[in-house]
Coordinates of C-alpha atoms and ligand atoms in Angstrom, one line a residue:
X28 CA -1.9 18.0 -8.9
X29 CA -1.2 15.1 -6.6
X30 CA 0.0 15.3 -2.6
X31 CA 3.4 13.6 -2.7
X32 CA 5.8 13.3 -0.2
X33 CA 4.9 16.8 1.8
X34 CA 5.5 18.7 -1.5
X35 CA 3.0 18.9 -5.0
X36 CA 4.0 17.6 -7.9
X37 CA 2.9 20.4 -10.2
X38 CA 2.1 18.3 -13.2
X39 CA 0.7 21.3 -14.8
X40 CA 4.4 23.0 -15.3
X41 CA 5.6 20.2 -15.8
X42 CA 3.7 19.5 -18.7
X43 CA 4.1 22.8 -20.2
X44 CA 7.3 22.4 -19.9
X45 CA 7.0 19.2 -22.2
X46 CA 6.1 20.0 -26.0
X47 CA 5.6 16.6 -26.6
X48 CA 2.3 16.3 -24.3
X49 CA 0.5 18.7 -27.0
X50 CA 0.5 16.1 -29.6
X51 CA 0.5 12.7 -27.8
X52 CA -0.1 10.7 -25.1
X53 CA 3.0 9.2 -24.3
X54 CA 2.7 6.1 -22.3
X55 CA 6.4 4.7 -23.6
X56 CA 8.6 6.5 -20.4
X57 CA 10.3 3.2 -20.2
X58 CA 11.4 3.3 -24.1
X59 CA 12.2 6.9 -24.9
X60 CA 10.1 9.2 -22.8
X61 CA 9.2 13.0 -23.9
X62 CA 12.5 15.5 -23.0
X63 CA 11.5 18.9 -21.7
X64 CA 12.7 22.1 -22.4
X65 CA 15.5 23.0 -20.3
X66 CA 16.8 19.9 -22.0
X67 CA 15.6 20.6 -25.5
X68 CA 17.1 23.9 -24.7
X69 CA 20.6 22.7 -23.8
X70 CA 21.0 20.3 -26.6
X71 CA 20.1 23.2 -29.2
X72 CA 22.2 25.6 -27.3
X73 CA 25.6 23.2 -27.9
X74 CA 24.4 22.2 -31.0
X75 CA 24.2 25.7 -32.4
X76 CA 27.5 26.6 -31.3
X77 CA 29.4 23.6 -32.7
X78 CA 27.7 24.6 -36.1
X79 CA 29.0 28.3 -36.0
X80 CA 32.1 27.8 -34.1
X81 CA 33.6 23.7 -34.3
X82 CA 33.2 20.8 -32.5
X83 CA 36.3 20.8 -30.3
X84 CA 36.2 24.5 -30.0
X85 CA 32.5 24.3 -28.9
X86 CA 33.8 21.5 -26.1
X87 CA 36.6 24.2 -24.7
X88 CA 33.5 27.0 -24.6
X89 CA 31.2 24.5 -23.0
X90 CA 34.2 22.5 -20.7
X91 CA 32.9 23.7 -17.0
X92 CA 29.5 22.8 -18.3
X93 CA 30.2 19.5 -19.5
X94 CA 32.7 19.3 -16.7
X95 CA 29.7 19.5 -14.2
X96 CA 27.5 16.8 -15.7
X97 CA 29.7 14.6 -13.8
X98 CA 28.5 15.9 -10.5
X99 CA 25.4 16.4 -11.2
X100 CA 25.0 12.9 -12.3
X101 CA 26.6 11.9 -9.3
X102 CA 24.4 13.7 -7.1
X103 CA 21.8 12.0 -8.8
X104 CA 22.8 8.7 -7.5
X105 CA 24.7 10.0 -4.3
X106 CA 28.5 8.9 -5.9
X107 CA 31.3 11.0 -6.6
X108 CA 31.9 12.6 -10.0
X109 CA 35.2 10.4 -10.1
X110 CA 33.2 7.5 -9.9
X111 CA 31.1 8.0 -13.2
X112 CA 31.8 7.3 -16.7
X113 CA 29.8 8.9 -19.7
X114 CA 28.8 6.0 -22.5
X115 CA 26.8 5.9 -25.5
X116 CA 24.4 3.4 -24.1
X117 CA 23.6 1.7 -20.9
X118 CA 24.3 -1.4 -22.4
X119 CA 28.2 -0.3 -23.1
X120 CA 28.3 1.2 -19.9
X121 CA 27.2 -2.2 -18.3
X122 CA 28.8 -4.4 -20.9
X123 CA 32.2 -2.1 -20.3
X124 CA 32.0 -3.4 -16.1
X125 CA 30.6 -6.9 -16.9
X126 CA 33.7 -7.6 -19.4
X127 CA 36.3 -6.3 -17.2
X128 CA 35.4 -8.7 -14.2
X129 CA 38.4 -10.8 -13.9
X130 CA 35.7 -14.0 -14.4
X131 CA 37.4 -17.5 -14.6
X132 CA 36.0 -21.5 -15.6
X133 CA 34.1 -22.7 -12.6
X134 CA 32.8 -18.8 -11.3
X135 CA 29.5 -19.0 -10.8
X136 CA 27.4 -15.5 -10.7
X137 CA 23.6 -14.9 -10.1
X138 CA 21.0 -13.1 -11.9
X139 CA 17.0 -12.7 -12.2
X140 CA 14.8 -14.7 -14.4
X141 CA 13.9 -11.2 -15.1
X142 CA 17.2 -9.6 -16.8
X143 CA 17.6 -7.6 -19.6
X144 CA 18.1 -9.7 -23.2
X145 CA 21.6 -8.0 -23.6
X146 CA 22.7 -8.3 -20.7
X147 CA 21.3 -12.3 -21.0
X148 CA 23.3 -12.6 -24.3
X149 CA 26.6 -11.5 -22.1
X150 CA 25.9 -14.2 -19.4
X151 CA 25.8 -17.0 -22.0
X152 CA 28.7 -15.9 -23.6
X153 CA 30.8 -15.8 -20.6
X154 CA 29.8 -19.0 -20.2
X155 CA 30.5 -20.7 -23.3
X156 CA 34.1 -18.8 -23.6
X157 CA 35.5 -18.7 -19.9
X158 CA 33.2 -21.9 -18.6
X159 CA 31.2 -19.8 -16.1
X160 CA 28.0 -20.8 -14.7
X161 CA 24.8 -18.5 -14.7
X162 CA 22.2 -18.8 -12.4
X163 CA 18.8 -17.4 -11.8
X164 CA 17.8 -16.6 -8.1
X165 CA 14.5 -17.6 -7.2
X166 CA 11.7 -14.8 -7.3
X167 CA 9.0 -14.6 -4.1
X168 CA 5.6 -15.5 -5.0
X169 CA 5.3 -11.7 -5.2
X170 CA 7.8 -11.8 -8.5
X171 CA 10.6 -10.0 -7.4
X172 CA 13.9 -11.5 -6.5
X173 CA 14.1 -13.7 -3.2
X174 CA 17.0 -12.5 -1.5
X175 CA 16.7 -15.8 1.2
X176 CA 16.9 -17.9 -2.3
X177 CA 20.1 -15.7 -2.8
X178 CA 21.5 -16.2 0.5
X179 CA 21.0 -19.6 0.2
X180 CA 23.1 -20.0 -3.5
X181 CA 25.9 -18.3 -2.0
X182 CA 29.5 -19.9 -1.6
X183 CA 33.1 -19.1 -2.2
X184 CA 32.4 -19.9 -5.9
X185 CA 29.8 -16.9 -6.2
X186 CA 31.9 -14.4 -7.9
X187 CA 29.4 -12.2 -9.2
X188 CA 26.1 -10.6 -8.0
X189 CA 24.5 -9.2 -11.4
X190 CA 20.7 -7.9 -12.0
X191 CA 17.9 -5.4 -12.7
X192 CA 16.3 -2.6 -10.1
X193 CA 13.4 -2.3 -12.4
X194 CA 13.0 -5.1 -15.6
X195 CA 12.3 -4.2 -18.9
X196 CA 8.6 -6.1 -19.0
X197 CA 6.6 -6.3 -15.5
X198 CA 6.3 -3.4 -12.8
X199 CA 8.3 -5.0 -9.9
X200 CA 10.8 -3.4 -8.1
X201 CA 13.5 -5.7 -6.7
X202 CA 14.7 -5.3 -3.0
X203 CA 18.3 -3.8 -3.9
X204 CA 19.3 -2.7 -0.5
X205 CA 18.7 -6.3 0.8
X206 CA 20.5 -7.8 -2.1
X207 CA 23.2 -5.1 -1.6
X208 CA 23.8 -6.3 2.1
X209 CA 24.2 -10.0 0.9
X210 CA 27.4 -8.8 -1.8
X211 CA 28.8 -6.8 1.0
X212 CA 28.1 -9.7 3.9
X213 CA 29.8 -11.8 1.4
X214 CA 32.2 -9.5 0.0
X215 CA 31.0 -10.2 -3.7
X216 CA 30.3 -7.5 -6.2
X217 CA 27.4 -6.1 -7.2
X218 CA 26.9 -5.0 -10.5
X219 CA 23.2 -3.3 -11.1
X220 CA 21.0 -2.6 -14.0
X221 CA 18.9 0.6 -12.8
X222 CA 18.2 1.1 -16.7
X223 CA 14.2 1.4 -15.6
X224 CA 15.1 3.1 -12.3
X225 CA 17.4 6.3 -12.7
X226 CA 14.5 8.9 -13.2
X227 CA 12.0 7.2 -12.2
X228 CA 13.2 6.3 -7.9
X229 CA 15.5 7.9 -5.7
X230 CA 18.7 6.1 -6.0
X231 CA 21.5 6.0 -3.4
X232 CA 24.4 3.8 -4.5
X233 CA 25.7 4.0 -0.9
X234 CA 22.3 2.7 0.4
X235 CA 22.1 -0.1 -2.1
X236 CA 25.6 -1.0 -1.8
X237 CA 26.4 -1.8 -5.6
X238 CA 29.7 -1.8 -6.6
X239 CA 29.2 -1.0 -10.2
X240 CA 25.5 0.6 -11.5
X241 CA 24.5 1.4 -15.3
X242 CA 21.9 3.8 -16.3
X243 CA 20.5 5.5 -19.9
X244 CA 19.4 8.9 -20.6
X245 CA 16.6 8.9 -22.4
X246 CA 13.9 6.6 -20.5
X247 CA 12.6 7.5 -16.7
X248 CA 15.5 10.2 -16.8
X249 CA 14.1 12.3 -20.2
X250 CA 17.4 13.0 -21.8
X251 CA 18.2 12.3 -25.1
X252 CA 19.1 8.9 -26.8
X253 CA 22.4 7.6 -27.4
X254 CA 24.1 8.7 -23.9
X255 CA 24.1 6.8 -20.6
X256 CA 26.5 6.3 -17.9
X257 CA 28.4 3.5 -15.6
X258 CA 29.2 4.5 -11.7
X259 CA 32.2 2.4 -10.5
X260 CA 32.5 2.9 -6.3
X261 CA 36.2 3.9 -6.4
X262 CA 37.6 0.9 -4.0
X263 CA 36.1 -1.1 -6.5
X264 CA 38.2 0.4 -9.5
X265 CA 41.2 -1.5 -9.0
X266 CA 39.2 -4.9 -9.1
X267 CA 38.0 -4.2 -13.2
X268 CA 40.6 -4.7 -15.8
X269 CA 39.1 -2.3 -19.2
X270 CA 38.3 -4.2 -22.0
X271 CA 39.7 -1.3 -23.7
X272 CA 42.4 1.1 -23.7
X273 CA 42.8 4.5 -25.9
X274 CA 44.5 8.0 -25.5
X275 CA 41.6 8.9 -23.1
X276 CA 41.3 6.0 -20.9
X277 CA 45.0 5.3 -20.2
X278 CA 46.8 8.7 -21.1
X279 CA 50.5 8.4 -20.4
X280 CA 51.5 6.4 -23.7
X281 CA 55.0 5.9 -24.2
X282 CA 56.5 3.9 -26.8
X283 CA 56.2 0.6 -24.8
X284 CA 53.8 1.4 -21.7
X285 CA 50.4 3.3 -21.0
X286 CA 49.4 4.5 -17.6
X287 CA 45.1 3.7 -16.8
X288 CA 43.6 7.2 -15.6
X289 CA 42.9 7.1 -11.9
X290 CA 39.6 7.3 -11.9
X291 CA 35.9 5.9 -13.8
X292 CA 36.5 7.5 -16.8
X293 CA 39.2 5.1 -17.7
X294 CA 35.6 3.2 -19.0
X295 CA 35.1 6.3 -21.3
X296 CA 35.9 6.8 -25.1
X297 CA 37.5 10.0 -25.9
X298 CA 34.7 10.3 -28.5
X299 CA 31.4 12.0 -27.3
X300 CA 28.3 13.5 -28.7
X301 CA 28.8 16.2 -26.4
X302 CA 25.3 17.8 -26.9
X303 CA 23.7 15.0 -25.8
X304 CA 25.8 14.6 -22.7
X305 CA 24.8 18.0 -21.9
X306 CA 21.4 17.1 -22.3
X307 CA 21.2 14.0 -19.9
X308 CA 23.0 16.2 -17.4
X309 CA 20.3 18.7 -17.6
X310 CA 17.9 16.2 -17.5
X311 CA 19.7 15.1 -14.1
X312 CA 19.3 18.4 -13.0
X313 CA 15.5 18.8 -13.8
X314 CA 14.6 15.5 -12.2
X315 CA 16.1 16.5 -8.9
X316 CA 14.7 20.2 -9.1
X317 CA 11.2 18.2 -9.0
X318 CA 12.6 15.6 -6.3
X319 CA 12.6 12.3 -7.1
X320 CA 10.8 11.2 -4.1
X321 CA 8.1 13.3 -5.5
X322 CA 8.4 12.0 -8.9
X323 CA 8.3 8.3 -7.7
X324 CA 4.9 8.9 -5.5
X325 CA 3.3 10.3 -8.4
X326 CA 4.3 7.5 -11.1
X327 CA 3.4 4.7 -8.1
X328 CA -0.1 6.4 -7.9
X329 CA -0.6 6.8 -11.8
X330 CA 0.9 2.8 -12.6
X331 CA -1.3 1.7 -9.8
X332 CA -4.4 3.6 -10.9
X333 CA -4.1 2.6 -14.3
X334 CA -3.6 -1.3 -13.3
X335 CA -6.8 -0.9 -12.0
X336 CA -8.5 0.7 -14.1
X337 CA -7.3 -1.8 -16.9
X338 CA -7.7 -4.7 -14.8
X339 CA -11.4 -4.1 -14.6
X340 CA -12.2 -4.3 -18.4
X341 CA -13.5 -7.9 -19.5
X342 CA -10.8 -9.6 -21.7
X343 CA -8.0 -7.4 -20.6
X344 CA -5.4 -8.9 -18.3
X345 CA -2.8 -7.6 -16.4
X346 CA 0.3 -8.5 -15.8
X347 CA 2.7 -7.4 -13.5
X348 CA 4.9 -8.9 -10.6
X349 CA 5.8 -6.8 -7.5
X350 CA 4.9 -6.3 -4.0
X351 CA 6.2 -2.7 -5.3
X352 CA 5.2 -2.0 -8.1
X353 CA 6.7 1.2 -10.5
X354 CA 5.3 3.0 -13.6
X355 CA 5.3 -0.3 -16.3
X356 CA 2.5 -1.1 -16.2
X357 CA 1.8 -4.5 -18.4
X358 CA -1.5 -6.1 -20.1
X359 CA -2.5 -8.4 -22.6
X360 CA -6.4 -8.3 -24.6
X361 CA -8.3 -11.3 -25.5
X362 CA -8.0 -12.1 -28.8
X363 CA -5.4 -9.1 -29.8
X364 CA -1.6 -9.6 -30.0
X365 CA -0.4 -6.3 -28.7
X366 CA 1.4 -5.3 -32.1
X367 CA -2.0 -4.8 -32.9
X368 CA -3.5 -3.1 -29.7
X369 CA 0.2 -0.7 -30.2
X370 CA -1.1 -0.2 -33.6
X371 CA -4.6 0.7 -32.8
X372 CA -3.4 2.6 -29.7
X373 CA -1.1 4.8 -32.3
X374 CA -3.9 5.6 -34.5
X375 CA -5.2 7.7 -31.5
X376 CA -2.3 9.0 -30.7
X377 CA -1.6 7.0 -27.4
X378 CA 2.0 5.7 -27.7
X379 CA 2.8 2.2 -25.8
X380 CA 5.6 -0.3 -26.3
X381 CA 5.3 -3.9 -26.2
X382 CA 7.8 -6.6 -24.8
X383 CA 8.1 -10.1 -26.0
X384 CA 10.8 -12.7 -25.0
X385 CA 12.6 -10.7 -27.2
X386 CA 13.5 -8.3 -24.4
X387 CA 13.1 -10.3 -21.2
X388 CA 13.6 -14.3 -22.5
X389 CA 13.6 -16.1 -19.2
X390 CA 10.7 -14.2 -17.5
X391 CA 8.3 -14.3 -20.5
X392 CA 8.9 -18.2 -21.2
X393 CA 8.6 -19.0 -17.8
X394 CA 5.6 -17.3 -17.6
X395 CA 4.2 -18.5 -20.4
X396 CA 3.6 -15.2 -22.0
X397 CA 4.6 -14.4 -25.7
X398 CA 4.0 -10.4 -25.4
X399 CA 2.4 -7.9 -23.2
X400 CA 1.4 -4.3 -23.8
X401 CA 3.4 -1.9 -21.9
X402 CA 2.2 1.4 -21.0
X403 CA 5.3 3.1 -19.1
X404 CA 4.0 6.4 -17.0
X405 CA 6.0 9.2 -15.5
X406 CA 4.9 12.0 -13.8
X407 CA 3.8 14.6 -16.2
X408 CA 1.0 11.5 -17.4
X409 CA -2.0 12.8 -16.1
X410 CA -5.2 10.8 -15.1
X411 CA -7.2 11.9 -18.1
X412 CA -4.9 10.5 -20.4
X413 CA -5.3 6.8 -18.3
X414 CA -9.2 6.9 -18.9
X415 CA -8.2 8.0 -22.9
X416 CA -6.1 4.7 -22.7
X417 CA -8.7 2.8 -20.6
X418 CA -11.4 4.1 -23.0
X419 CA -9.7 2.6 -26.4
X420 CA -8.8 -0.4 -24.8
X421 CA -12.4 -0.8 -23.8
X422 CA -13.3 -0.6 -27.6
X423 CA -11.1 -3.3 -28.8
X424 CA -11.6 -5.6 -26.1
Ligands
LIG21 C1 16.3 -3.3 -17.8 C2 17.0 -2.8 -19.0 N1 18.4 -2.9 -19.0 C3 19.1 -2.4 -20.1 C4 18.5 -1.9 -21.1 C5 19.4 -1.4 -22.3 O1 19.5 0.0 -22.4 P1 20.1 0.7 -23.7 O2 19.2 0.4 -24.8 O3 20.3 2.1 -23.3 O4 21.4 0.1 -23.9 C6 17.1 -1.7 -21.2 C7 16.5 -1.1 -22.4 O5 15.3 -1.2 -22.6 C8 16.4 -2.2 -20.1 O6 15.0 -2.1 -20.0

């Protein structure tokens, strides 16, 4: 157990409440991490009544239930149930705020060097259809984003204030509150990737002072895949136009007029996989029952002790920005590319991901990397299972 915050993480329970942990040593929190049972349990639990009973029958049983994933996901992030919307992926959340900006030719908006690939591909689209310009903000020596550099960029053409908490490939944590109080000094929204962060940090949307924030399921929060959610602050509702409208979204549909809902879920489709909404709700509900602030100390102690512990091998090199650093923790070995040290790292049953500019384009050509291992810890990882990683990559190095 580790001290965190005034209260103990008890990483014992939480482990046993994790089947996965009896067969691997999962190190890929930041893909796809390991769901526990209260989660497990819930998915099963809807699932097994839609199979005896029907799907829409099994959404009236379960409707309070499902109902209060809203709040609980809005607790999570200190929002309003009104302002969240339920998606299949945090990509269409984010992609269904980033395409209802009403962006014009000669907008400019601002991003990291260190954003996501998708949300990359958006940017350059935007500009090539609507004539926008993208820009990258400066990063402090440190790696994360320089919110002076910001500062500085800023004029009435800025339309658009648009990055990551956490990236996909280094362990920095970017200064969100600071970057928050530039939008609001300026009155530009704030749109925010916290992909890599929901789970894994205490999040207050309030605090940061994002307009719009998208988020997945199943990385730092340990709910399933294929759900994920979009928060819209609800003064900033009116400012999106939907890329799309259905019987869900804009409900009042008479022969020659529809009517938006009033509130985020006019982002939604009336199409869900119910169970797994359920499931990211519970896994909402887990993550706060442990405390995030709890949660974050631990995987800050476990990312930093495995840096170190990797950074001492001969040949191995890590590789993370940050002045605050999270639980992706990245590396490369002499002589290996890290398909191969995944590979090897598989065959003992230690599961990592890699990124390549694939993922994170601007970071990893600026930096001159082609691909870095990435071992992504949360807070049922244990120290043993570092020295199991340490110890293979010590073989093969
Ligand atoms: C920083 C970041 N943003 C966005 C995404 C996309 O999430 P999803 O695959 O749920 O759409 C990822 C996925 O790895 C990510 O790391």
């Amino acid at each position: 157990m580790l001290v965190a915050a005034g209260r103990m993480v008890d990483v014992a329970s939480l482990r046993a409440d994790t089947p996965g942990t009896e067969n691997v040593v999962h190190l890929n929190n930041a893909g796809s991490s390991l769901m526990p049972r209260p989660v497990i349990d819930a998915i099963h639990r809807y699932l097994d009544h839609e199979v005896g009973y029907g799907g829409y029958e099994t959404q009236r049983v379960f409707a309070n239930e499902l109902d209060h994933v809203y709040s609980t996901l809005a607790e999570l992030i200190n929002a309003e149930p009104s302002e969240i919307a339920i998606s299949d992926s945090a990509t269409r959340a984010w992609d269904m705020a980033f395409y209802s900006l009403p962006l014009e030719k000669g907008d400019r908006i601002l991003t990291t060097t260190t954003e996501y690939v998708s949300n990359w591909a958006a940017y350059l689209q935007a500009r090539d259809e609507k004539g926008i310009s993208v820009e990258t903000i400066p990063n402090t020596p440190t790696g994360e984003v320089d919110v002076a550099a910001l500062e500085a960029m800023i004029d009435g053409t800025v339309k658009l204030i648009t990055l990551n908490h956490i990236p996909t490939n280094t362990g920095v944590v970017n200064p969100v509150s600071d970057i928050g109080r530039v939008a609001r000094d300026h009155g530009i929204p704030f749109l925010l990737d916290a992909c890599q962060s929901v789970g894994q940090l205490p999040i207050d949307v309030d605090e940061i002072g994002c307009d719009m924030l998208t988020a997945t399921s199943r990385k730092f929060l340990r709910g399933p895949r294929g759900v994920g959610f979009l928060y819209v602050r609800s003064e900033f509702l009116e400012r999106l136009n939907p890329v799309f409208v259905e019987l869900h979204t804009a409900p009042v549909v008479l022969p020659d007029r529809y009517e938006l809902r009033s509130d985020a879920k006019r982002f939604e489709t009336w199409e869900k996989n119910y169970a797994n909404v359920l499931g990211m709700g519970t896994a909402a509900d887990y993550a706060m029952g442990i405390g995030l602030p709890e949660i974050w100390e631990r995987i800050r102690e476990l990312g930093a002790s495995a840096r170190q512990l990797l950074g001492e091998i001969d040949g191995v090199a890590v590789r993370d920005l940050g002045a605050v650093k999270g639980g992706i923790v990245t590396f490369e070995v002499d002589g290996l590319h890290s398909l191969e040290v995944r590979e090897l790292l598989s065959e003992r049953s230690i599961n990592v991901s890699i990124s390549t500019p694939l993922s994170a384009p601007i970071d990893m050509h600026e930096r001159g990397i082609d691909d870095v291992v990435r071992a992504s810890f949360h807070a049922f990882n244990t120290e043993e299972e570092i020295e199991q990683l340490v110890a293979a990559i010590r073989v093969m190095s």
